[in-house]
Coordinates of C-alpha atoms and ligand atoms in Angstrom, one line a residue:
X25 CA 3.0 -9.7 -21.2
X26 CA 5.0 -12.9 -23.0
X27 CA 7.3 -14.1 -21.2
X28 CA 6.1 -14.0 -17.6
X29 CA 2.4 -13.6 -16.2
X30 CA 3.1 -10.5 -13.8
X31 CA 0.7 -10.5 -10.7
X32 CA 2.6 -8.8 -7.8
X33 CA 1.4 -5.0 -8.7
X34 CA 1.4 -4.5 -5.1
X35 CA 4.9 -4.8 -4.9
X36 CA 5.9 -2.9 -7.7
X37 CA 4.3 -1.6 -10.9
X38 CA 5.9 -1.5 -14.4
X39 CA 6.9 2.1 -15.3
X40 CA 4.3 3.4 -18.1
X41 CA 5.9 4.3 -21.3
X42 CA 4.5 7.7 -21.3
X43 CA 6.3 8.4 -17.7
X44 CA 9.6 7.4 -19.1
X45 CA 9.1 9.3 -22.0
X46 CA 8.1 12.2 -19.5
X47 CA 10.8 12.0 -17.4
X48 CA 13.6 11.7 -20.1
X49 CA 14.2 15.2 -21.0
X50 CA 15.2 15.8 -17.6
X51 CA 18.5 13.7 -17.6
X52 CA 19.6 14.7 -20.7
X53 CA 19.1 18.1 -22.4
X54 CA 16.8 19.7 -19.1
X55 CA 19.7 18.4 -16.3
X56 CA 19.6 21.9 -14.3
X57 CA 19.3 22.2 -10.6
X58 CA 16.2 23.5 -10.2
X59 CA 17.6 26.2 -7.4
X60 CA 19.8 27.6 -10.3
X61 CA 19.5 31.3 -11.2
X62 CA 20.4 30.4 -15.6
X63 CA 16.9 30.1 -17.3
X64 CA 17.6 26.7 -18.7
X65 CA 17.5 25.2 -14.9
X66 CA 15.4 27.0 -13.1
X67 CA 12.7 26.0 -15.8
X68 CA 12.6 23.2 -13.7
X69 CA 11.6 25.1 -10.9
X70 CA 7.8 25.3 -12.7
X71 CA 8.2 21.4 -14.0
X72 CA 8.3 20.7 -10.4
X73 CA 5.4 23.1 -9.7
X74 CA 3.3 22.1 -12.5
X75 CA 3.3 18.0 -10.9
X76 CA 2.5 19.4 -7.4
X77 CA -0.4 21.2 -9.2
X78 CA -1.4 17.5 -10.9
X79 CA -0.9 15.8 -7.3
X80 CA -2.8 18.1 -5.2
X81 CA -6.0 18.2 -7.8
X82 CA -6.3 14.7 -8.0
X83 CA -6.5 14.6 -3.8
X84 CA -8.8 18.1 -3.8
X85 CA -5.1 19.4 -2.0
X86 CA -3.4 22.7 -2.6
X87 CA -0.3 22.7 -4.5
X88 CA 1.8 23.8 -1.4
X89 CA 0.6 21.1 0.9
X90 CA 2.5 18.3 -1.5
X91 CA 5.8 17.9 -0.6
X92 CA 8.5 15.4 -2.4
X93 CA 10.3 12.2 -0.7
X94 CA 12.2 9.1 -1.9
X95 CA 9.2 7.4 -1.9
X96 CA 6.4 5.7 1.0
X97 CA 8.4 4.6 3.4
X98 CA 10.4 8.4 3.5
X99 CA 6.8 9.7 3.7
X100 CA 5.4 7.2 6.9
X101 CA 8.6 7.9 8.3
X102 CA 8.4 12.1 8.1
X103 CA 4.8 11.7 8.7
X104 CA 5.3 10.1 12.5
X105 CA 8.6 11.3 13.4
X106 CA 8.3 14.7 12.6
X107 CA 4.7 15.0 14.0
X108 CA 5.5 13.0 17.4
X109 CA 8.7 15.4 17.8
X110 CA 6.5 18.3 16.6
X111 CA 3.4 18.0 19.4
X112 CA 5.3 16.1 21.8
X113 CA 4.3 18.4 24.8
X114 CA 0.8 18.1 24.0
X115 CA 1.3 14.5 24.1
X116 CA 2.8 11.5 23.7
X117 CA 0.5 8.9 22.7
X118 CA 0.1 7.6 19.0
X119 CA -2.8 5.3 17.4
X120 CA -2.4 2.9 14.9
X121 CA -2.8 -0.6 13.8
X122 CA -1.6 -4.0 13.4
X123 CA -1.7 -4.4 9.9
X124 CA 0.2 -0.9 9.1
X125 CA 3.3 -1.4 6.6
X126 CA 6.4 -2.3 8.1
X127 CA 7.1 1.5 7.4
X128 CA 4.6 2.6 10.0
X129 CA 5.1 -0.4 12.1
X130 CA 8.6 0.0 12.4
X131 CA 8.8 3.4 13.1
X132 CA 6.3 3.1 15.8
X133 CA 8.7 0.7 17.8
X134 CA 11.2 3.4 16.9
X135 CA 8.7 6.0 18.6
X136 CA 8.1 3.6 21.3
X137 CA 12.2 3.3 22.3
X138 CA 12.1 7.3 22.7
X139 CA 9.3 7.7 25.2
X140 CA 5.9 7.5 23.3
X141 CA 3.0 5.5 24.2
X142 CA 2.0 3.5 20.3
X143 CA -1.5 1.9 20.4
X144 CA -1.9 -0.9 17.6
X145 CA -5.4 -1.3 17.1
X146 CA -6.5 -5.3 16.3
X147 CA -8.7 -5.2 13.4
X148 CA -11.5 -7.5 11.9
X149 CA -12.0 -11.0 10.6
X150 CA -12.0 -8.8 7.0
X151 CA -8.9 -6.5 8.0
X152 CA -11.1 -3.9 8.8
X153 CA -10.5 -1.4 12.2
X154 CA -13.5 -1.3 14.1
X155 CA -14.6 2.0 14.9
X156 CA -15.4 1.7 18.5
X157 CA -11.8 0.1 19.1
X158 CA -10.5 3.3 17.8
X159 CA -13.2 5.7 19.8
X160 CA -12.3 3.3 23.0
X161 CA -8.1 3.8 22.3
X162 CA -8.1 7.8 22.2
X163 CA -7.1 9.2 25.2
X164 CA -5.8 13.3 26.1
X165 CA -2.5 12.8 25.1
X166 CA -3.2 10.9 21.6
X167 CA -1.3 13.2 19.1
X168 CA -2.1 11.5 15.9
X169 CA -3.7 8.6 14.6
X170 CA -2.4 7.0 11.7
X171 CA -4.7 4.1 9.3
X172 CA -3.9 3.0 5.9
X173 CA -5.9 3.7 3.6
X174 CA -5.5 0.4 1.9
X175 CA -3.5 -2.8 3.3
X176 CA -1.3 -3.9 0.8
X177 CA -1.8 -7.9 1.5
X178 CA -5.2 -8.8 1.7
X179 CA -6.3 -5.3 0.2
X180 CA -9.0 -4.6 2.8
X181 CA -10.3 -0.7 2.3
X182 CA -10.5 1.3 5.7
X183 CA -13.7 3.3 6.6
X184 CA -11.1 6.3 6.4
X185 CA -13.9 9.2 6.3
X186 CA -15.6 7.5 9.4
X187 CA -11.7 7.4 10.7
X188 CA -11.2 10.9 9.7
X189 CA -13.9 12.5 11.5
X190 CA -13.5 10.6 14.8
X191 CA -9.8 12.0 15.0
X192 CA -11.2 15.4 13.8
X193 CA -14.0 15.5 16.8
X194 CA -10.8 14.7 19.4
X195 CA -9.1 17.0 17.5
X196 CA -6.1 14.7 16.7
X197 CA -4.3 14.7 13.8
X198 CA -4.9 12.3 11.0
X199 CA -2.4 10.3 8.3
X200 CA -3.2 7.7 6.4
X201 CA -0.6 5.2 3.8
X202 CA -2.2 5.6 1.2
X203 CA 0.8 3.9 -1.0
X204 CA -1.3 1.2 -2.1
X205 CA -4.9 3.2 -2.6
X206 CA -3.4 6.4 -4.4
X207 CA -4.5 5.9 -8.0
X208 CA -6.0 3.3 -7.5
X209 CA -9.4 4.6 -5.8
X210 CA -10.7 8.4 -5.8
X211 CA -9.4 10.5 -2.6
X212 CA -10.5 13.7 -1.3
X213 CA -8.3 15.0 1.5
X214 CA -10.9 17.3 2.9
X215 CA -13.9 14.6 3.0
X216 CA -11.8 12.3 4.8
X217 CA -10.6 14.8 7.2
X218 CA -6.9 14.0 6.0
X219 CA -4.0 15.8 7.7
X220 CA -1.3 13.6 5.8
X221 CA -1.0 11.2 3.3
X222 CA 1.8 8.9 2.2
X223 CA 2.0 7.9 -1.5
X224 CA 5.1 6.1 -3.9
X225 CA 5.7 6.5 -7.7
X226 CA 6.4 2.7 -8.3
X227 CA 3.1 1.6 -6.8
X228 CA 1.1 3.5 -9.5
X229 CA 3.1 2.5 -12.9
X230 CA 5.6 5.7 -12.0
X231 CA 9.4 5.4 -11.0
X232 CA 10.6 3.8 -7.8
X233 CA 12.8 5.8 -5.2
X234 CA 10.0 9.1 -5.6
X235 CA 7.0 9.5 -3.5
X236 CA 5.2 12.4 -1.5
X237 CA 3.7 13.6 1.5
X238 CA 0.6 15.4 1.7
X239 CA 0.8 17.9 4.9
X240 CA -2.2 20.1 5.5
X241 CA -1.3 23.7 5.9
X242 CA -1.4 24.5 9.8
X243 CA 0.1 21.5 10.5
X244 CA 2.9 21.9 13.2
X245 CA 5.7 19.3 10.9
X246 CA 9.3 19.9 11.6
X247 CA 12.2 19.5 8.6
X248 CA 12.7 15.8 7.9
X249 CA 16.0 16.2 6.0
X250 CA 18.2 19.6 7.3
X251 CA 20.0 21.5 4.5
X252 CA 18.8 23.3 2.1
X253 CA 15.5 25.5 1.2
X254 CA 13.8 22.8 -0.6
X255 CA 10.2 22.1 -0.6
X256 CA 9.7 25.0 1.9
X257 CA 12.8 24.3 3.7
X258 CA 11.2 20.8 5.2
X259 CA 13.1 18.5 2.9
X260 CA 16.0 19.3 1.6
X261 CA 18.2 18.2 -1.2
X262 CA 18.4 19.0 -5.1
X263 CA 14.5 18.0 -6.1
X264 CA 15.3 14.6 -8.2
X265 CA 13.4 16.2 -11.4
X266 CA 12.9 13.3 -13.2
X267 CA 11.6 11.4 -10.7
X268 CA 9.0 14.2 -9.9
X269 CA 8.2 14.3 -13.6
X270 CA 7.4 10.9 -13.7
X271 CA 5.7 10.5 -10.1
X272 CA 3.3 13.6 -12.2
X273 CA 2.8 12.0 -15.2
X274 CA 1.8 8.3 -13.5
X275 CA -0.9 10.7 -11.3
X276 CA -2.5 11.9 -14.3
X277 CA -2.5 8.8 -16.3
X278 CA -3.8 7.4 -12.8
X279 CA -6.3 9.9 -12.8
X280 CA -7.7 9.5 -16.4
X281 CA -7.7 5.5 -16.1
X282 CA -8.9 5.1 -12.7
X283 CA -12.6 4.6 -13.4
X284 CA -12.1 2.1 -16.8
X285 CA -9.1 0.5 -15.0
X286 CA -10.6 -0.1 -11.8
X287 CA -13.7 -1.4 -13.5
X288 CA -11.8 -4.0 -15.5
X289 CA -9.7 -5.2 -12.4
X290 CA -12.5 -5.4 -10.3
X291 CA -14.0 -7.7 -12.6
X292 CA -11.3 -10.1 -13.3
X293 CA -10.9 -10.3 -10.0
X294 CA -14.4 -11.3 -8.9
X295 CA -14.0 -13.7 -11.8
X296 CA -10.7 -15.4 -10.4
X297 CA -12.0 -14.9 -6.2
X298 CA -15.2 -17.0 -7.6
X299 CA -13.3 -19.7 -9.9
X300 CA -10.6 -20.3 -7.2
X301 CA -13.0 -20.8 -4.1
X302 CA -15.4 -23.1 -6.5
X303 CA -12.6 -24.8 -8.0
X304 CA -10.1 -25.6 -5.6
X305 CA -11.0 -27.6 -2.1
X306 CA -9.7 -26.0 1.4
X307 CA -9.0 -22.9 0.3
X308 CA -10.5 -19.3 1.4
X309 CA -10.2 -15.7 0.5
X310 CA -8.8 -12.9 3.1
X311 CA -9.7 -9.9 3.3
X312 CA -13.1 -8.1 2.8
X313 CA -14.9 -9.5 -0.2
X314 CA -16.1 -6.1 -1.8
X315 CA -14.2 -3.6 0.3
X316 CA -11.0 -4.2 -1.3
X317 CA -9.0 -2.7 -3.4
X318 CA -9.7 -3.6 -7.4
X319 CA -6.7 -5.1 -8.1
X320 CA -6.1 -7.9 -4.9
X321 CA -6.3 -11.5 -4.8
X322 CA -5.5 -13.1 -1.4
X323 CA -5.9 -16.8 -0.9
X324 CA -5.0 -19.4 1.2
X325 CA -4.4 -22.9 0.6
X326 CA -4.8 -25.4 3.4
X327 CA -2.2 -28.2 3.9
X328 CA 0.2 -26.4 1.7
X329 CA 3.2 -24.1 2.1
X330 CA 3.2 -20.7 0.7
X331 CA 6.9 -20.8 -0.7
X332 CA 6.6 -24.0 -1.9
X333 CA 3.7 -22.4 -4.3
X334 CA 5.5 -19.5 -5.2
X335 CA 8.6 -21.3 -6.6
X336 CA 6.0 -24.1 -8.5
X337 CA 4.3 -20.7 -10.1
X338 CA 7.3 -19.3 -11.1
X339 CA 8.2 -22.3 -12.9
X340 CA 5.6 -21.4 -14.9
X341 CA 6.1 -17.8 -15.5
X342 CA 3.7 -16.9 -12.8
X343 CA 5.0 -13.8 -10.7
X344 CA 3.4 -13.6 -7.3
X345 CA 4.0 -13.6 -3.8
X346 CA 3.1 -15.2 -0.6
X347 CA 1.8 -14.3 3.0
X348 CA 5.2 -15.0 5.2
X349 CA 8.0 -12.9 5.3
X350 CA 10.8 -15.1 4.1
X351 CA 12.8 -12.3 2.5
X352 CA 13.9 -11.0 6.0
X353 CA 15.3 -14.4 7.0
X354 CA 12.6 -15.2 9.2
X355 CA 9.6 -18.2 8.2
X356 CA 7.1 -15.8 10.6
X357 CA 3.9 -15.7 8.4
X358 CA 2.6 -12.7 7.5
X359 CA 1.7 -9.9 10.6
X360 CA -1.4 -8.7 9.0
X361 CA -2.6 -12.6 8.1
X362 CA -2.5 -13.6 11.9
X363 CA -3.9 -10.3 12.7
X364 CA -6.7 -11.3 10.9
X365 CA -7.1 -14.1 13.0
X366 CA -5.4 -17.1 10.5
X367 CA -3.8 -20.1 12.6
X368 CA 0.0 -19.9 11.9
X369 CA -0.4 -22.8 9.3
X370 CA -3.1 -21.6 7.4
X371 CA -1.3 -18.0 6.9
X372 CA 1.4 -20.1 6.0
X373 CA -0.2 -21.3 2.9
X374 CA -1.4 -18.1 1.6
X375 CA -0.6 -16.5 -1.7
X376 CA -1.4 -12.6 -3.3
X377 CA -2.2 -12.0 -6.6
X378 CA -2.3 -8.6 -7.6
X379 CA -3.5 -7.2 -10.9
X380 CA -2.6 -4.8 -13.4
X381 CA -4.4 -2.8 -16.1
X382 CA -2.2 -5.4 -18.7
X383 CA -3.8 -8.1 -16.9
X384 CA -5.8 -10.4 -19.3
X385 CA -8.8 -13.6 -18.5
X386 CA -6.7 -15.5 -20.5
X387 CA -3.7 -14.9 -17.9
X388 CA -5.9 -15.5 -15.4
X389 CA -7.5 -18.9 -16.7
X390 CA -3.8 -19.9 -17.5
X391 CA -3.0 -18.9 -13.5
X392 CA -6.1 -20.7 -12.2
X393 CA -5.3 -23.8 -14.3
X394 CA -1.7 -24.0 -13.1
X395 CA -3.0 -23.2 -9.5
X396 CA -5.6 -25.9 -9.4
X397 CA -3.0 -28.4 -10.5
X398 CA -0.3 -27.1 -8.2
X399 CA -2.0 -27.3 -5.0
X400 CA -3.5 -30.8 -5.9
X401 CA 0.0 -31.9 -6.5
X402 CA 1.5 -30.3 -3.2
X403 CA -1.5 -31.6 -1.2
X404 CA -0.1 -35.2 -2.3
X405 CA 3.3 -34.8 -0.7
X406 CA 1.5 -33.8 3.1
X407 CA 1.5 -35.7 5.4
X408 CA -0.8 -33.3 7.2
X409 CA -3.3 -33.4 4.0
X410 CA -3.2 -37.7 4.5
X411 CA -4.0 -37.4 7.8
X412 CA -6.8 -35.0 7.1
X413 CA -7.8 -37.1 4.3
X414 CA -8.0 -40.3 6.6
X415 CA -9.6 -38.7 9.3
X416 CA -12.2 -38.0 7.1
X417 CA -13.3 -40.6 5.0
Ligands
LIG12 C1 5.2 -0.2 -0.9 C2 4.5 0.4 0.3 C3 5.2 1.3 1.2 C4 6.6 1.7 0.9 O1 6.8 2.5 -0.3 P1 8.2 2.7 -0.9 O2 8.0 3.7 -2.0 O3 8.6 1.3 -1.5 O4 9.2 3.1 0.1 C5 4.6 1.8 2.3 N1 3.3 1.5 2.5 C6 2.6 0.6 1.8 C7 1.2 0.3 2.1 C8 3.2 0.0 0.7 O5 2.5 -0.8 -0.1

């Protein structure tokens, strides 16, 4: 990578050379509007078809059950909004969890202030909803249940088909954020019992600001964005070509290196889970040890302050990112790290590593060795790590 050791995948990917290349044509000599009668532009019309035909193969969908957003958050936001408005006399109560992005979680609370009931489900020492919680929370007016297919933090993997079936039996409806999981592990929409599915470009090496919804056909969804016909009159607004072009072309190449990528992550990251717990004193991993996504690291560090960490790594070229929230102003530690049970301090020290298929050992030996040396050296300067030290010696 030279310059800087990139580890925070989760929060955005590099776009892959091959998308860009993809998706330039389509600002320069391939510009049309898509909804243009000329030939030149409404070409575009079957660009945009041929991605929706790449999208809904590589979730066993059909093509005119993917519909375009602005990305993940767009796609949790249509995906509860429209569905609470849309079966709102056959109830108003909504099931999800506590470790949900802030895209779900937010728009719950947003739910909540117009008259629905929202359940948020606690989940496991591991991150993991239990089943029976979710069995126990369904009542006669529970609408839909929404679970993440992956949690973007401590990368813990949902039992999603066992999830799927139980909302299928109550005949509820179904969505999982699959932002972080899309590309990144196989899907089948129809296994799973999937009535909707969130995904983002610039989680899976594609452009940022593009993303999609998958809506099964017979779902009751009402028009997110009014104005034109677009995607079957539900989203409207001139189709942002490029950004579909690329969101296509980072699903295939998703698609064709899933199994050799997925394999090589995985391993590097056992490698670096096993190093780090042998190597460095007080420290534990979060999240489910094998039931994680391929690519997630998620420590922490007793006696040590996550942001403290973060800024010591980046002095060293190390890009990653930490379990509190301190980019919204608050020092609150990280919802889905105290849902999983974490004292406020310990949360507080936590850190997430998250890999990519440019990822090397040597970058990870180089991380370790910097980590190792860090956290002794921040340990020195607590006063909580003295005391602990002198309590027990
Ligand atoms: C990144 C992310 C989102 C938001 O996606 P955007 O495309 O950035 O809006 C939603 N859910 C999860 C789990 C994510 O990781």
């Amino acid at each position: 990578m030279g310059q800087f050791i990139y580890l925070d995948n989760a929060a955005t990917t590099k776009t892959a050379p091959e998308v860009v290349e993809a998706m330039l044509p389509y600002y320069t000599e391939k510009f049309g509007n898509p909804s243009s009668v000329y030939g030149f532009a409404s070409a575009n019309k079957e660009a945009i078809t041929a991605q929706r035909d790449i999208i809904a193969d590589a979730l066993g969908a059909k093509s005119n059950e993917i519909y375009f957003t602005a990305g993940g958050s767009e796609a949790d936001n249509w995906a509860l909004k429209a569905t609470a408005e849309a079966y709102a006399e056959k109830g108003k109560h909504i099931i999800t969890t506590k470790i949900e992005h802030h895209a779900i979680l937010h728009t719950g609370e947003y739910l909540e202030s117009k008259g629905f009931d929202v359940t948020y489900l606690d989940v496991d020492e591991d991150g993991i909803v239990r089943l029976e919680d979710l069995k126990e929370a369904i009542r006669p007016d529970t609408i839909l249940i929404s679970v993440m297919y992956a949690n973007n933090e401590i990368g813990s993997i949902q039992p999603i088909k066992e999830i799927g079936r139980i909302a299928h039996e109550h005949n509820i409806l179904f969505h999982t954020d699959a932002v972080q999981a899309f590309g990144q592990v196989p899907i089948n929409v129809d296994e799973c019992h999937i009535d909707m599915l969130s995904a983002s470009g610039h989680k899976l090496n594609g452009p940022k600001g593009i993303g999609f919804l998958y809506i099964r056909t017979g779902v009751k969804i009402r028009s997110f964005v009014h104005g034109g016909a677009q995607e079957r009159k539900r989203r409207a607004g001139t189709e942002n070509v490029p950004g579909i072009v690329g969101l296509g072309a980072a699903v295939s190449r998703a698609v064709r290196t899933m199994e050799e990528r997925s394999a090589k992550e995985s391993a590097l990251r056992d490698y670096m889970i096993e190093r780090v717990l042998e190597e460095i004193p007080h420290c534990r991993l979060n999240g489910h040890r094998t039931k994680r996504l391929p690519n997630n690291v998620n420590f922490s560090f007793r006696f040590i302050e996550g942001e403290s960490l973060l800024i010591m790594l980046d002095m060293k070229g190390i890009c990653a990112s930490s379990g509190s929230a301190c980019t919204s102003g608050s020092l609150d530690p990280s919802h889905v790290l105290l849902a999983i049970g974490l004292p406020h301090e310990i949360a507080h020290g936590s850190l997430r590593l998250t890999l990519s298929d440019e990822t090397t050992k040597e970058d990870i030996d180089y991380v370790i060795g910097n980590l190792k040396e860090i956290v002794e050296h921040l340990r020195k300067m607590s006063p909580l790590y003295e005391d602990f030290i002198k309590k027990n010696s």
